[in-house]
């Protein structure tokens, strides 16, 4: 297995996080914000982002894993669900990467069913060309081509999450 040169450097990531946090801070000024990280992949992005957001907020997490079958029907398992009350809050879901959109779509519907004041989605990476289910994305860090990436929270077999940059991952030939 080879982890190649950075596709996105630490510096590029930090600059993007600051830019997104600036937009989020403006959009949520004066509102009760609940930031929800989708784990494990969004762990690094989530913690960097919320530390740069300048409006008061509360945090929670949802831990999900998806088992995508041969067709487009993926089964999403929830291992830990959001515990915060959200009917009085504006919820911002924070995701690492949107690929087919199946995982995020199911989480989105789950959150909407709990009646938050509003719901927006922020994703660090977007593999738009792979989309199977349309999910509205409000804040996008980087759009990337159809390649498997690791680092900055994203894994392969739970490894490489601690790389401070994003790298393309490929099997050794
Ligand atoms: P989706 O349901 O959108 O197809 O899949 C989303 C999940 O698949 C992400 O949260 C992530 O865990 C995983 N995933 C999709 N693409 C990649 C990738 O390029 N690298 C890694 N490490 N995980 C990915």
Coordinates of C-alpha atoms and ligand atoms in Angstrom, one line a residue:
X1 CA 0.0 0.0 0.0
X2 CA 1.3 3.4 -0.9
X3 CA 0.3 6.8 0.5
X4 CA 1.5 9.3 -2.1
X5 CA 2.3 13.0 -2.0
X6 CA -0.3 15.3 -0.4
X7 CA -3.3 16.0 -2.6
X8 CA -4.1 18.7 -0.1
X9 CA -1.4 20.1 2.2
X10 CA -1.8 21.0 5.8
X11 CA -1.5 24.7 4.9
X12 CA -4.3 24.4 2.2
X13 CA -6.5 22.6 4.7
X14 CA -5.9 25.2 7.4
X15 CA -6.7 28.0 5.0
X16 CA -9.9 26.3 3.9
X17 CA -11.0 25.6 7.5
X18 CA -10.6 29.3 8.3
X19 CA -12.6 30.4 5.3
X20 CA -15.4 28.0 6.0
X21 CA -15.4 29.0 9.7
X22 CA -15.7 32.6 8.7
X23 CA -18.7 32.0 6.6
X24 CA -20.4 29.9 9.3
X25 CA -19.7 32.5 11.9
X26 CA -21.4 35.2 9.8
X27 CA -24.4 32.9 8.9
X28 CA -25.0 31.8 12.4
X29 CA -24.5 35.1 14.3
X30 CA -27.1 35.5 17.0
X31 CA -28.4 32.0 16.5
X32 CA -28.3 28.9 18.8
X33 CA -26.0 26.6 16.9
X34 CA -25.5 22.8 17.5
X35 CA -22.5 21.5 15.6
X36 CA -22.8 17.7 15.0
X37 CA -19.7 15.8 13.9
X38 CA -20.1 12.6 11.9
X39 CA -17.6 10.2 13.3
X40 CA -15.1 8.8 13.0
X41 CA -14.0 10.4 9.7
X42 CA -14.9 14.0 10.5
X43 CA -13.0 14.0 13.9
X44 CA -10.1 16.3 12.7
X45 CA -12.1 18.6 10.5
X46 CA -14.8 19.0 13.1
X47 CA -12.4 19.9 15.9
X48 CA -10.4 22.4 13.7
X49 CA -13.6 23.9 12.3
X50 CA -15.5 24.4 15.6
X51 CA -12.4 26.0 17.2
X52 CA -12.3 28.6 14.4
X53 CA -16.1 29.4 14.5
X54 CA -16.6 32.6 16.5
X55 CA -20.2 32.2 17.6
X56 CA -21.2 30.3 20.8
X57 CA -22.2 26.7 20.0
X58 CA -22.9 23.3 21.5
X59 CA -21.5 20.1 20.1
X60 CA -22.5 16.5 19.7
X61 CA -21.7 13.6 17.5
X62 CA -23.2 10.8 15.6
X63 CA -21.2 7.6 14.9
X64 CA -22.3 5.9 11.7
X65 CA -21.0 3.3 9.3
X66 CA -22.3 2.4 5.9
X67 CA -22.4 -1.0 4.2
X68 CA -23.0 -0.3 0.6
X69 CA -24.3 -3.3 -1.3
X70 CA -23.9 -4.0 -5.1
X71 CA -26.8 -1.7 -6.0
X72 CA -27.4 1.8 -4.7
X73 CA -29.2 0.7 -1.5
X74 CA -26.7 1.3 1.3
X75 CA -27.4 0.3 4.8
X76 CA -26.3 2.9 7.3
X77 CA -25.8 1.7 10.9
X78 CA -25.9 4.2 13.8
X79 CA -23.6 3.3 16.7
X80 CA -24.1 6.5 18.7
X81 CA -26.9 9.0 18.1
X82 CA -27.1 12.7 18.8
X83 CA -28.3 13.2 22.4
X84 CA -28.7 17.0 22.5
X85 CA -32.2 18.4 22.2
X86 CA -32.4 20.1 18.8
X87 CA -36.0 21.5 18.5
X88 CA -34.6 24.9 19.8
X89 CA -31.4 24.8 17.8
X90 CA -30.0 25.4 14.3
X91 CA -28.1 22.2 13.5
X92 CA -24.9 22.0 11.4
X93 CA -23.9 18.5 10.3
X94 CA -20.2 18.2 9.8
X95 CA -19.0 15.4 7.5
X96 CA -15.6 14.3 6.2
X97 CA -16.4 13.3 2.7
X98 CA -19.6 12.8 0.6
X99 CA -19.2 10.0 -1.9
X100 CA -22.5 8.4 -3.1
X101 CA -24.4 10.5 -0.6
X102 CA -26.2 7.5 0.9
X103 CA -24.8 7.9 4.5
X104 CA -25.4 11.6 4.7
X105 CA -28.8 11.4 3.2
X106 CA -30.0 8.9 5.9
X107 CA -28.4 10.9 8.7
X108 CA -30.0 14.1 7.3
X109 CA -33.5 12.5 7.3
X110 CA -33.0 11.2 10.8
X111 CA -32.1 14.7 12.0
X112 CA -34.9 16.4 10.2
X113 CA -37.4 14.0 11.8
X114 CA -36.3 15.5 15.2
X115 CA -37.5 19.0 14.0
X116 CA -34.4 21.3 14.4
X117 CA -35.0 25.0 13.7
X118 CA -32.9 24.5 10.6
X119 CA -30.4 22.1 9.2
X120 CA -27.3 22.7 7.1
X121 CA -24.5 20.5 6.0
X122 CA -20.8 21.2 5.9
X123 CA -18.5 18.7 4.2
X124 CA -14.7 18.8 4.1
X125 CA -14.5 16.9 0.8
X126 CA -17.0 16.3 -2.0
X127 CA -16.6 13.5 -4.6
X128 CA -19.5 15.0 -6.7
X129 CA -19.1 12.7 -9.7
X130 CA -19.8 9.6 -7.5
X131 CA -23.2 10.9 -6.3
X132 CA -26.1 8.5 -6.3
X133 CA -28.4 10.3 -3.9
X134 CA -28.8 14.0 -4.1
X135 CA -28.0 15.7 -0.7
X136 CA -28.0 19.5 -0.3
X137 CA -24.5 20.7 0.7
X138 CA -24.3 24.2 2.2
X139 CA -20.5 24.4 2.8
X140 CA -18.0 22.5 0.8
X141 CA -14.2 22.5 1.5
X142 CA -12.8 20.9 -1.6
X143 CA -14.3 19.1 -4.6
X144 CA -12.0 16.1 -5.5
X145 CA -12.0 13.6 -8.3
X146 CA -13.0 10.0 -7.9
X147 CA -10.0 8.7 -6.0
X148 CA -9.7 7.1 -2.6
X149 CA -8.1 9.4 -0.1
X150 CA -6.8 9.1 3.4
X151 CA -5.5 11.4 6.2
X152 CA -7.0 14.3 8.2
X153 CA -9.4 11.8 9.8
X154 CA -10.1 9.7 6.7
X155 CA -8.9 6.1 7.0
X156 CA -8.2 2.8 5.3
X157 CA -8.9 0.0 7.8
X158 CA -8.9 2.6 10.5
X159 CA -5.3 3.6 9.7
X160 CA -3.8 6.9 8.3
X161 CA -6.4 9.1 10.2
X162 CA -3.6 11.0 11.9
X163 CA -1.8 12.2 8.7
X164 CA -2.0 16.0 8.9
X165 CA -2.8 16.2 5.2
X166 CA -4.9 14.5 2.5
X167 CA -3.2 11.9 0.4
X168 CA -4.3 9.6 -2.5
X169 CA -4.2 6.0 -1.4
X170 CA -3.5 3.2 -3.8
X171 CA -2.4 -0.4 -3.7
X172 CA 1.2 -1.2 -4.4
X173 CA 1.7 -2.7 -7.9
Ligands
LIG1 P1 -21.2 7.7 1.0 O1 -22.4 7.1 1.8 O2 -21.4 9.1 0.6 O3 -21.0 6.8 -0.2 O4 -19.9 7.5 1.8 C1 -19.5 8.3 2.8 C2 -18.5 7.6 3.7 O5 -17.6 6.7 2.9 C3 -17.5 8.7 4.2 O6 -18.0 9.2 5.4 C4 -16.3 7.9 4.4 O7 -16.3 7.2 5.6 C5 -16.3 6.8 3.3 N1 -15.5 7.3 2.1 C6 -16.0 7.6 0.9 N2 -15.0 8.0 0.1 C7 -13.8 7.8 0.8 C8 -12.4 8.1 0.5 O8 -12.0 8.5 -0.6 N3 -11.6 7.8 1.5 C9 -12.0 7.3 2.7 N4 -11.0 7.1 3.6 N5 -13.3 7.1 3.0 C10 -14.2 7.4 2.1

